PDB file of C-alpha atoms in Angstrom:
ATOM      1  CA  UNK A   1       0.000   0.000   0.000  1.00 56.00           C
ATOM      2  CA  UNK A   2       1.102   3.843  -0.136  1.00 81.00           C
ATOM      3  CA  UNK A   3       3.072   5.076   2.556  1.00 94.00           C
ATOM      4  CA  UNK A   4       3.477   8.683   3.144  1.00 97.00           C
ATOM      5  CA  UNK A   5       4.160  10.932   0.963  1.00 97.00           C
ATOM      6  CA  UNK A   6       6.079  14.794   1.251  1.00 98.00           C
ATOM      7  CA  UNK A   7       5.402  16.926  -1.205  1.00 98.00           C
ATOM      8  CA  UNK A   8       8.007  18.682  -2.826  1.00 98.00           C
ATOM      9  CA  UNK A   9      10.902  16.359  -2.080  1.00 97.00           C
ATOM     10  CA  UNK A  10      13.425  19.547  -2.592  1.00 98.00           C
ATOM     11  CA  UNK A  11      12.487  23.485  -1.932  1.00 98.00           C
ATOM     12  CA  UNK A  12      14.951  25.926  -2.535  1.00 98.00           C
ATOM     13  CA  UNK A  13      13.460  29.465  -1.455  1.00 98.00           C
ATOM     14  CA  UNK A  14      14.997  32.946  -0.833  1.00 98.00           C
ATOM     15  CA  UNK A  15      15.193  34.249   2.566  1.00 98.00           C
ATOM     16  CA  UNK A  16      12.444  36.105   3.192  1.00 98.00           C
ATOM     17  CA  UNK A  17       9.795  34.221   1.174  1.00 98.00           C
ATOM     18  CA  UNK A  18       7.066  32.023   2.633  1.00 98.00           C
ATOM     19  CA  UNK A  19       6.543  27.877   1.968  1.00 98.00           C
ATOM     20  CA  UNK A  20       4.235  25.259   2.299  1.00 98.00           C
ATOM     21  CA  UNK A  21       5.167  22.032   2.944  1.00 98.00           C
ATOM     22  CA  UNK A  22       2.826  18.952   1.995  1.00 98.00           C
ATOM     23  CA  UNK A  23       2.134  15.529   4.280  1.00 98.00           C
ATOM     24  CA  UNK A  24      -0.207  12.659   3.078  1.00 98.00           C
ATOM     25  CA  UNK A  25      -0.277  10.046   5.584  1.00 96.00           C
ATOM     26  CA  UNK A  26      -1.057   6.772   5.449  1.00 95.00           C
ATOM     27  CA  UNK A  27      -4.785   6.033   4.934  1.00 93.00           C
ATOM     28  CA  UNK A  28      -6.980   5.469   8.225  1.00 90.00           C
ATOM     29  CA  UNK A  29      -4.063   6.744  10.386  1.00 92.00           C
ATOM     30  CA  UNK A  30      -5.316   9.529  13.111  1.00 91.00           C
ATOM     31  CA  UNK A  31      -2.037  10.841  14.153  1.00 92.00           C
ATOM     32  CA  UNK A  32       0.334  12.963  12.216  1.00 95.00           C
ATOM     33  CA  UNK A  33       3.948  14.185  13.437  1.00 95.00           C
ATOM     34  CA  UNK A  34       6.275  16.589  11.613  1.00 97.00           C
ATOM     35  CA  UNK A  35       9.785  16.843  12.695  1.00 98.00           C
ATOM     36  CA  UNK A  36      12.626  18.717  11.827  1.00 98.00           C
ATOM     37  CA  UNK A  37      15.953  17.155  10.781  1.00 98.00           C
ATOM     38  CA  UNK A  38      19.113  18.972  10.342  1.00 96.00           C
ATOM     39  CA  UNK A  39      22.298  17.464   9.035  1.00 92.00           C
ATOM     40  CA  UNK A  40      24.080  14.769  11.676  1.00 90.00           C
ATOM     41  CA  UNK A  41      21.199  15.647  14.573  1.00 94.00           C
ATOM     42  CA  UNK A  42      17.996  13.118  15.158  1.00 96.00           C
ATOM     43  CA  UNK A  43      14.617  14.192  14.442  1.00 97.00           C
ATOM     44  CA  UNK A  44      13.101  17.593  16.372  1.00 96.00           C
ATOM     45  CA  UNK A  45       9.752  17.667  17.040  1.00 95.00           C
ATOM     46  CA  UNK A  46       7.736  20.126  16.202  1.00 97.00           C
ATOM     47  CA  UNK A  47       4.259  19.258  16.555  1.00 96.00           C
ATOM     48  CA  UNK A  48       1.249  16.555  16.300  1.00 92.00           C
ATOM     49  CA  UNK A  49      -2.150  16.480  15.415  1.00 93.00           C
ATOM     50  CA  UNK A  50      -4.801  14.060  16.727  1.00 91.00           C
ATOM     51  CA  UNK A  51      -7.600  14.078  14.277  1.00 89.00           C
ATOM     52  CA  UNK A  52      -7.682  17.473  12.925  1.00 90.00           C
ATOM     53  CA  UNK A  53      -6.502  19.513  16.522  1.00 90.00           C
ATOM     54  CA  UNK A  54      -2.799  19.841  17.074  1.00 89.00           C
ATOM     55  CA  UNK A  55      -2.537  18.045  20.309  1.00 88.00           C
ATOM     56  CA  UNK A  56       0.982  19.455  21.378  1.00 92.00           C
ATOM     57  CA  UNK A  57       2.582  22.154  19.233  1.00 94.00           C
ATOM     58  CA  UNK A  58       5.439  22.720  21.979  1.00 94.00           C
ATOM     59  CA  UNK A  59       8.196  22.246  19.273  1.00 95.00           C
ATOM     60  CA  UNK A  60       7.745  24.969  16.797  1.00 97.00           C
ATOM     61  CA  UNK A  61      10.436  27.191  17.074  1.00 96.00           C
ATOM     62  CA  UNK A  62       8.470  30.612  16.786  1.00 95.00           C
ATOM     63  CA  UNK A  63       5.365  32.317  15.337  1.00 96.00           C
ATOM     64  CA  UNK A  64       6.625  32.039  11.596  1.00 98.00           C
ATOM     65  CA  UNK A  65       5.863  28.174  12.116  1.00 98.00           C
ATOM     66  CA  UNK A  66       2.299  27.227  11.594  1.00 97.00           C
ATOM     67  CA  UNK A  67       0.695  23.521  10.540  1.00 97.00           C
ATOM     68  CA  UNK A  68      -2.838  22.677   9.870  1.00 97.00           C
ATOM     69  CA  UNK A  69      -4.325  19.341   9.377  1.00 96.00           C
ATOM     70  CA  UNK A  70      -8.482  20.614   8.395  1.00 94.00           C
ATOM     71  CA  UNK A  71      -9.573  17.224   7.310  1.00 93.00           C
ATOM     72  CA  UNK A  72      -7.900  14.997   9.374  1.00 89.00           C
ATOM     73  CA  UNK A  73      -6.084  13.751   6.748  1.00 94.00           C
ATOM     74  CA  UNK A  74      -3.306  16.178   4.232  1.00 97.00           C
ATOM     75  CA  UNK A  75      -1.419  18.141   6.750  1.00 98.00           C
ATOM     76  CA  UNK A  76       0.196  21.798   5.417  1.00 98.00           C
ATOM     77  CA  UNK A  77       3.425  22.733   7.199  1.00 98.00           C
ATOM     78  CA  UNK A  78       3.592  26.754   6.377  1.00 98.00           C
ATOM     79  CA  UNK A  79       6.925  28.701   7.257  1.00 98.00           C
ATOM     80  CA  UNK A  80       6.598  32.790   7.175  1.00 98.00           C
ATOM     81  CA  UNK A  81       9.518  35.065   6.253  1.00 98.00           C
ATOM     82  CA  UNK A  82      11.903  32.003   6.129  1.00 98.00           C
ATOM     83  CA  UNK A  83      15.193  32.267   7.516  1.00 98.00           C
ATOM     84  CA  UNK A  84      18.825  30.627   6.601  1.00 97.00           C
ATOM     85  CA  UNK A  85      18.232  28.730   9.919  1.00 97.00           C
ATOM     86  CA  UNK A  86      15.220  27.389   8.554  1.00 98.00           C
ATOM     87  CA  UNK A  87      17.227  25.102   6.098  1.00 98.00           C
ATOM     88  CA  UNK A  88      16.566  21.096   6.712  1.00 98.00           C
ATOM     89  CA  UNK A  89      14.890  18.531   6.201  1.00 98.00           C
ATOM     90  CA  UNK A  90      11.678  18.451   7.476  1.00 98.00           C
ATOM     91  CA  UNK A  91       9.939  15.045   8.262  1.00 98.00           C
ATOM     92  CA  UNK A  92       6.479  13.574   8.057  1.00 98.00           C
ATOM     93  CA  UNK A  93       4.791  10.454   9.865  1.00 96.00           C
ATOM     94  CA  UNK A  94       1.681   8.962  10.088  1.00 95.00           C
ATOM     95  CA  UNK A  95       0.376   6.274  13.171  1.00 92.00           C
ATOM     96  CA  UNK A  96      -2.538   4.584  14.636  1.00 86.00           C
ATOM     97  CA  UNK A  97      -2.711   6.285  18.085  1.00 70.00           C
ATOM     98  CA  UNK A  98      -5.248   5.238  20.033  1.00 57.00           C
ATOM     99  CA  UNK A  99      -4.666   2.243  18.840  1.00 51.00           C
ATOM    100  CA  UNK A 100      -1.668   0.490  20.983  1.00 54.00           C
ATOM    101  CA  UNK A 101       1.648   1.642  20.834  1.00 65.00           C
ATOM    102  CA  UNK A 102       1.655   2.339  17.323  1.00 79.00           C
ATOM    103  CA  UNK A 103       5.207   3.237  15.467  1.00 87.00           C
ATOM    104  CA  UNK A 104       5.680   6.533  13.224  1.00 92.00           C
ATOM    105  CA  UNK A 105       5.781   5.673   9.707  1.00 95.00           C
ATOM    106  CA  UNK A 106       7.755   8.184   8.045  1.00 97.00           C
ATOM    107  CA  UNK A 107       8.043   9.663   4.354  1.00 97.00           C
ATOM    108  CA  UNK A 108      11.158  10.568   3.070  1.00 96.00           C
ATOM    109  CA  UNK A 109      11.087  14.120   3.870  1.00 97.00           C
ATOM    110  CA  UNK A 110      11.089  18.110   2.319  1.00 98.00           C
ATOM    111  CA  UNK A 111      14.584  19.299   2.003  1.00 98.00           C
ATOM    112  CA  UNK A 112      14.515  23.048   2.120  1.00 98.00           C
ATOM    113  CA  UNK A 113      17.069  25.426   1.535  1.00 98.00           C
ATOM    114  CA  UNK A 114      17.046  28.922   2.359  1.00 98.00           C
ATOM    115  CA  UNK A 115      19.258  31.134   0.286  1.00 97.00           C
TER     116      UNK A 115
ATOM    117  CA  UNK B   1      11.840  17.406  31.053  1.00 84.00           C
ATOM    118  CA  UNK B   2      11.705  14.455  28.788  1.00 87.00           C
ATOM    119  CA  UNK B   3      15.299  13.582  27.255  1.00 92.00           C
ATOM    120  CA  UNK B   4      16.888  10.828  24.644  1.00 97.00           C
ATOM    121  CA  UNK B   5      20.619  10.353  24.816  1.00 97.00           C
ATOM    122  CA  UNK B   6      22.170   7.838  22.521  1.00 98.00           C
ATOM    123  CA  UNK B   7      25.928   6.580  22.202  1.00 98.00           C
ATOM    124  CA  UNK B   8      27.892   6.415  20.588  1.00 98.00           C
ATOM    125  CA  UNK B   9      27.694   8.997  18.547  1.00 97.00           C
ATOM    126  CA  UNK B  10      29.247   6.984  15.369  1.00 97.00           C
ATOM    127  CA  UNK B  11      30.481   3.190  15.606  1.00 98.00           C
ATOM    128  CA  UNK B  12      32.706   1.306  12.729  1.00 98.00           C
ATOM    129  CA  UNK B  13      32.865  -2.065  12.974  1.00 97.00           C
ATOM    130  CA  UNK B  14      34.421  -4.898  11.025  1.00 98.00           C
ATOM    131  CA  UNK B  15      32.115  -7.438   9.194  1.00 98.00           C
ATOM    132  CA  UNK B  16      30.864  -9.772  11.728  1.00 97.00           C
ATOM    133  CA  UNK B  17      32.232  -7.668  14.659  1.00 97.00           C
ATOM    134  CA  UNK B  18      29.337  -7.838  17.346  1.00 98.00           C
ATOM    135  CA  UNK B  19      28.207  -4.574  19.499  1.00 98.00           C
ATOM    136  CA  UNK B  20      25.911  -2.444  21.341  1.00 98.00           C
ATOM    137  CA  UNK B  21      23.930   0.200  20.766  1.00 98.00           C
ATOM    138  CA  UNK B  22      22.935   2.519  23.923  1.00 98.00           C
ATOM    139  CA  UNK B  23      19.956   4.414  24.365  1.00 98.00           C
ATOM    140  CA  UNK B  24      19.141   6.196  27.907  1.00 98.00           C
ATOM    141  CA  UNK B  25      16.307   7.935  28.163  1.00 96.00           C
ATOM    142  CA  UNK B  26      14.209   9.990  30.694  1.00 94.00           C
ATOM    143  CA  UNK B  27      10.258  10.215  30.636  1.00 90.00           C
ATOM    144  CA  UNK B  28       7.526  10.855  32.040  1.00 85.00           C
ATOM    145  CA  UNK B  29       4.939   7.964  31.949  1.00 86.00           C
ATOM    146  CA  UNK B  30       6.840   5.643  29.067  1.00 89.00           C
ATOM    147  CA  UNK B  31       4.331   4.798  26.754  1.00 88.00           C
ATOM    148  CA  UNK B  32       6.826   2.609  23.894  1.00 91.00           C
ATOM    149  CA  UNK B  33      10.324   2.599  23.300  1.00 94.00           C
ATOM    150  CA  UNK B  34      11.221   3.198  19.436  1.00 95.00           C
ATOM    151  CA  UNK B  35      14.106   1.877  17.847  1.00 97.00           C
ATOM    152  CA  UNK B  36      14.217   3.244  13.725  1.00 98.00           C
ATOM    153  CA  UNK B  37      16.640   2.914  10.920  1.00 98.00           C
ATOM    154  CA  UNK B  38      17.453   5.758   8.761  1.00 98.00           C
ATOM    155  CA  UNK B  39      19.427   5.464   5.366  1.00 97.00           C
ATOM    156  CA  UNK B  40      20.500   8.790   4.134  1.00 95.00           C
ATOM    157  CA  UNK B  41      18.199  10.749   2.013  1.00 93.00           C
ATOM    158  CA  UNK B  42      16.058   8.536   3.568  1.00 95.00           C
ATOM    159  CA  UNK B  43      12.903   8.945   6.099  1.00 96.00           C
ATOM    160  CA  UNK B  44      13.220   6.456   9.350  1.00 97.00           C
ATOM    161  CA  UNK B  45      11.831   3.244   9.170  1.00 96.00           C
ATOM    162  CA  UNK B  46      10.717   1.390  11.875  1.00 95.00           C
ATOM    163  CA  UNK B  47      12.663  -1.439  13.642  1.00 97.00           C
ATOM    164  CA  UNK B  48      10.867  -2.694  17.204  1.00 94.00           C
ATOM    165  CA  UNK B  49       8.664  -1.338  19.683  1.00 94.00           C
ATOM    166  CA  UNK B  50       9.420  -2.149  23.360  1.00 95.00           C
ATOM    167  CA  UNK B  51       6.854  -1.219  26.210  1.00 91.00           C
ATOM    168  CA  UNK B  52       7.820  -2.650  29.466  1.00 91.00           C
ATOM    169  CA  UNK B  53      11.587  -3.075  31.612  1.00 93.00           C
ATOM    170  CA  UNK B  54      12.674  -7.079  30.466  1.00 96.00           C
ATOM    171  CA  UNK B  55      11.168  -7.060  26.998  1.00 96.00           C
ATOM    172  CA  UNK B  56      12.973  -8.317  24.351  1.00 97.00           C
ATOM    173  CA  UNK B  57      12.493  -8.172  19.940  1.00 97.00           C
ATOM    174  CA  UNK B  58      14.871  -9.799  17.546  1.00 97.00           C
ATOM    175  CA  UNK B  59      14.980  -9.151  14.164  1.00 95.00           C
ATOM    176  CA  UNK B  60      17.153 -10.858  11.804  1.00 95.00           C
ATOM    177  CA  UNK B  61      20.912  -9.754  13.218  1.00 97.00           C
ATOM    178  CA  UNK B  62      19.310  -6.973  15.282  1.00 98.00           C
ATOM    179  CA  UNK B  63      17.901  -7.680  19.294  1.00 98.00           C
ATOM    180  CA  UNK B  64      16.715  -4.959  21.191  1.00 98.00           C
ATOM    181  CA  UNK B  65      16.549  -4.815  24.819  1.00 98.00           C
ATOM    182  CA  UNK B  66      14.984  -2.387  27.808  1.00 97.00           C
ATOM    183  CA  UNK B  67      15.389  -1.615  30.952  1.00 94.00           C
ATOM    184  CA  UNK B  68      13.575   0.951  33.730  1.00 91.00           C
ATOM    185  CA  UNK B  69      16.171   3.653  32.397  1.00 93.00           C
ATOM    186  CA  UNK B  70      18.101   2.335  29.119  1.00 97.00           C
ATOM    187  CA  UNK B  71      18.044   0.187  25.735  1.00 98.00           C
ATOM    188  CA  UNK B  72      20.473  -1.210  23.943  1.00 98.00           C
ATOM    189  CA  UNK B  73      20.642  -2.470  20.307  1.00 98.00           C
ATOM    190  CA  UNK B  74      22.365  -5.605  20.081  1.00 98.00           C
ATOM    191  CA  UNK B  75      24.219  -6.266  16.555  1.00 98.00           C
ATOM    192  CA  UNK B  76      25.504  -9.700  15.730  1.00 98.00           C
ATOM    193  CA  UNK B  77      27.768 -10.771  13.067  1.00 98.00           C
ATOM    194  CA  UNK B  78      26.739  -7.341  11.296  1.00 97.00           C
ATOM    195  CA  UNK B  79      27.158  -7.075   7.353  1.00 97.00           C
ATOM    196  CA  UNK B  80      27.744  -3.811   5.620  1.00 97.00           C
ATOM    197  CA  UNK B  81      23.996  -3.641   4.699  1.00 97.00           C
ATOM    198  CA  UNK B  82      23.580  -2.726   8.020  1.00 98.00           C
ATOM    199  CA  UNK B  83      25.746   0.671   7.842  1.00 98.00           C
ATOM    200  CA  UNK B  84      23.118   3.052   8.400  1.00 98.00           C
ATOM    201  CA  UNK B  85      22.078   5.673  11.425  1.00 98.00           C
ATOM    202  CA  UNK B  86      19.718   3.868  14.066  1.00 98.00           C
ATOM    203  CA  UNK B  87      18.158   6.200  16.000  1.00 98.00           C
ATOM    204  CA  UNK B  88      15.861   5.669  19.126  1.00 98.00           C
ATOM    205  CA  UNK B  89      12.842   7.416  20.243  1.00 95.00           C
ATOM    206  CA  UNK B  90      10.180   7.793  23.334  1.00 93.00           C
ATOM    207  CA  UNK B  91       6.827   8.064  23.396  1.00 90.00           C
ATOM    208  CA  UNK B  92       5.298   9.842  26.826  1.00 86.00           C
ATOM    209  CA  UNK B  93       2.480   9.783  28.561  1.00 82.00           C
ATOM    210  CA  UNK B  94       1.001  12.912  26.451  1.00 82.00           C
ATOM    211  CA  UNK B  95       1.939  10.840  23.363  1.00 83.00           C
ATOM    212  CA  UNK B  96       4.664  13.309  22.236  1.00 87.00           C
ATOM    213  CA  UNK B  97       7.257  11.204  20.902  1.00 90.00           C
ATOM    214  CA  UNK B  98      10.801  12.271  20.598  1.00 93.00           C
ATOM    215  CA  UNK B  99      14.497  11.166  19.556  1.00 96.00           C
ATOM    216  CA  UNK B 100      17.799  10.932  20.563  1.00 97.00           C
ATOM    217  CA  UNK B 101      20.450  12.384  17.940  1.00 97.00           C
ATOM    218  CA  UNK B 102      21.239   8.793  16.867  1.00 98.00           C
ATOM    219  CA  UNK B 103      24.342   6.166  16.625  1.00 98.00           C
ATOM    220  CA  UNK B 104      25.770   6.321  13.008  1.00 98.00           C
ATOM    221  CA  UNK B 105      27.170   2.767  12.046  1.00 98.00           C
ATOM    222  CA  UNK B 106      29.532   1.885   9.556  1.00 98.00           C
ATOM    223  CA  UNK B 107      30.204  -2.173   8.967  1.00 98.00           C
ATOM    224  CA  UNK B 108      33.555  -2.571   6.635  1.00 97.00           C
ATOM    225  CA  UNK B 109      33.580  -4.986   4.672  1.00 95.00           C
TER     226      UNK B 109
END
């Protein structure tokens, strides 16, 4: 079956400018993560929705970092007036919560680069 | 504060050189231990899921173990397939799940 998918696999962007990151999870799964990866370092978390409501939004870094998630299903990851800090790869998984201890499934990721 | 702390950082190991991975970890109300494999350019992909102090998963060469306040990743007779960054994770109470910075391991052939 399809796992989850990141759309655009590679961003390049001037500083400045604003992006939107896609996430289509797994089909049926009610929890969605994004993370932040930057070169050599494990995943950061950023924040998780249950259903459509962000349960815990404790890791984005600032107010220029907003997700939304209005179906319950395709999550947006938007960045405002993007910064050279912003640059990474920024991660995607799906799970069952709710459902046992359910592992993230991950996609392969958004590398952006901020110029 | 919840916390993931992996070593060591990077590993090389001859073909068929056993070893351990470490993972300590503090949390508040464990929910699952994580252990993931991530190939670069790669996202993670899941590896075992351990929920209580004792438990055990094996996997091909890979056996992971836990304790009340560490896990370790057991390698045997590893190949150079298995070169690749294993990285372990927590999941709380509030189901916030998070990662240590990871052990990157290189088998030579």
């Amino acid at each position: 079956g399809a796992g989850v998918s990141q759309t655009p696999s590679n961003k390049v962007t001037e500083k400045g400018k604003y992006v939107e990151l896609r996430c289509d999870p797994i089909s049926g799964h009610t929890a969605l993560y994004w993370y932040r990866q930057s070169l050599g370092q494990g995943p950061e978390f950023l924040i998780y929705f249950q259903g459509t409501g962000a349960a815990d939004d404790s890791g984005l870094p600032n107010d220029r970092f907003f997700a939304v998630r209005p179906e319950g299903s395709v999550s947006t990851l938007k960045i405002q007036r993007t910064e050279r800090g912003d640059s990474a790869v920024y991660l995607c998984a799906s799970s069952l919560l709710g459902q046992g201890h359910s592992p993230l499934h991950f996609g392969n990721g958004t590398r952006l680069t901020v110029t | 504060e919840d916390q993931v702390t992996q070593s060591p950082e990077a590993l090389r190991l001859q073909e068929g050189e056993s070893s351990s991975l470490n993972c300590s970890y503090t949390v508040s109300g464990l929910r699952g231990l994580f252990w993931y494999r991530q190939d670069p350019g790669k996202g993670p992909e899941f590896l075992f899921t351990l929920y209580s102090a004792g438990e055990e998963k094996e996997k091909e060469r890979l056996k992971a173990t836990l304790t009340k306040k560490e896990s370790f990743l057991h390698i045997t007779a590893p190949k150079p397939e298995d070169s690749a960054t294993y990285l372990c994770a927590v999941q709380a109470r509030d189901d916030k799940i998070i990662f240590g910075k990871g052990t990157r391991l290189h088998i030579l052939p």
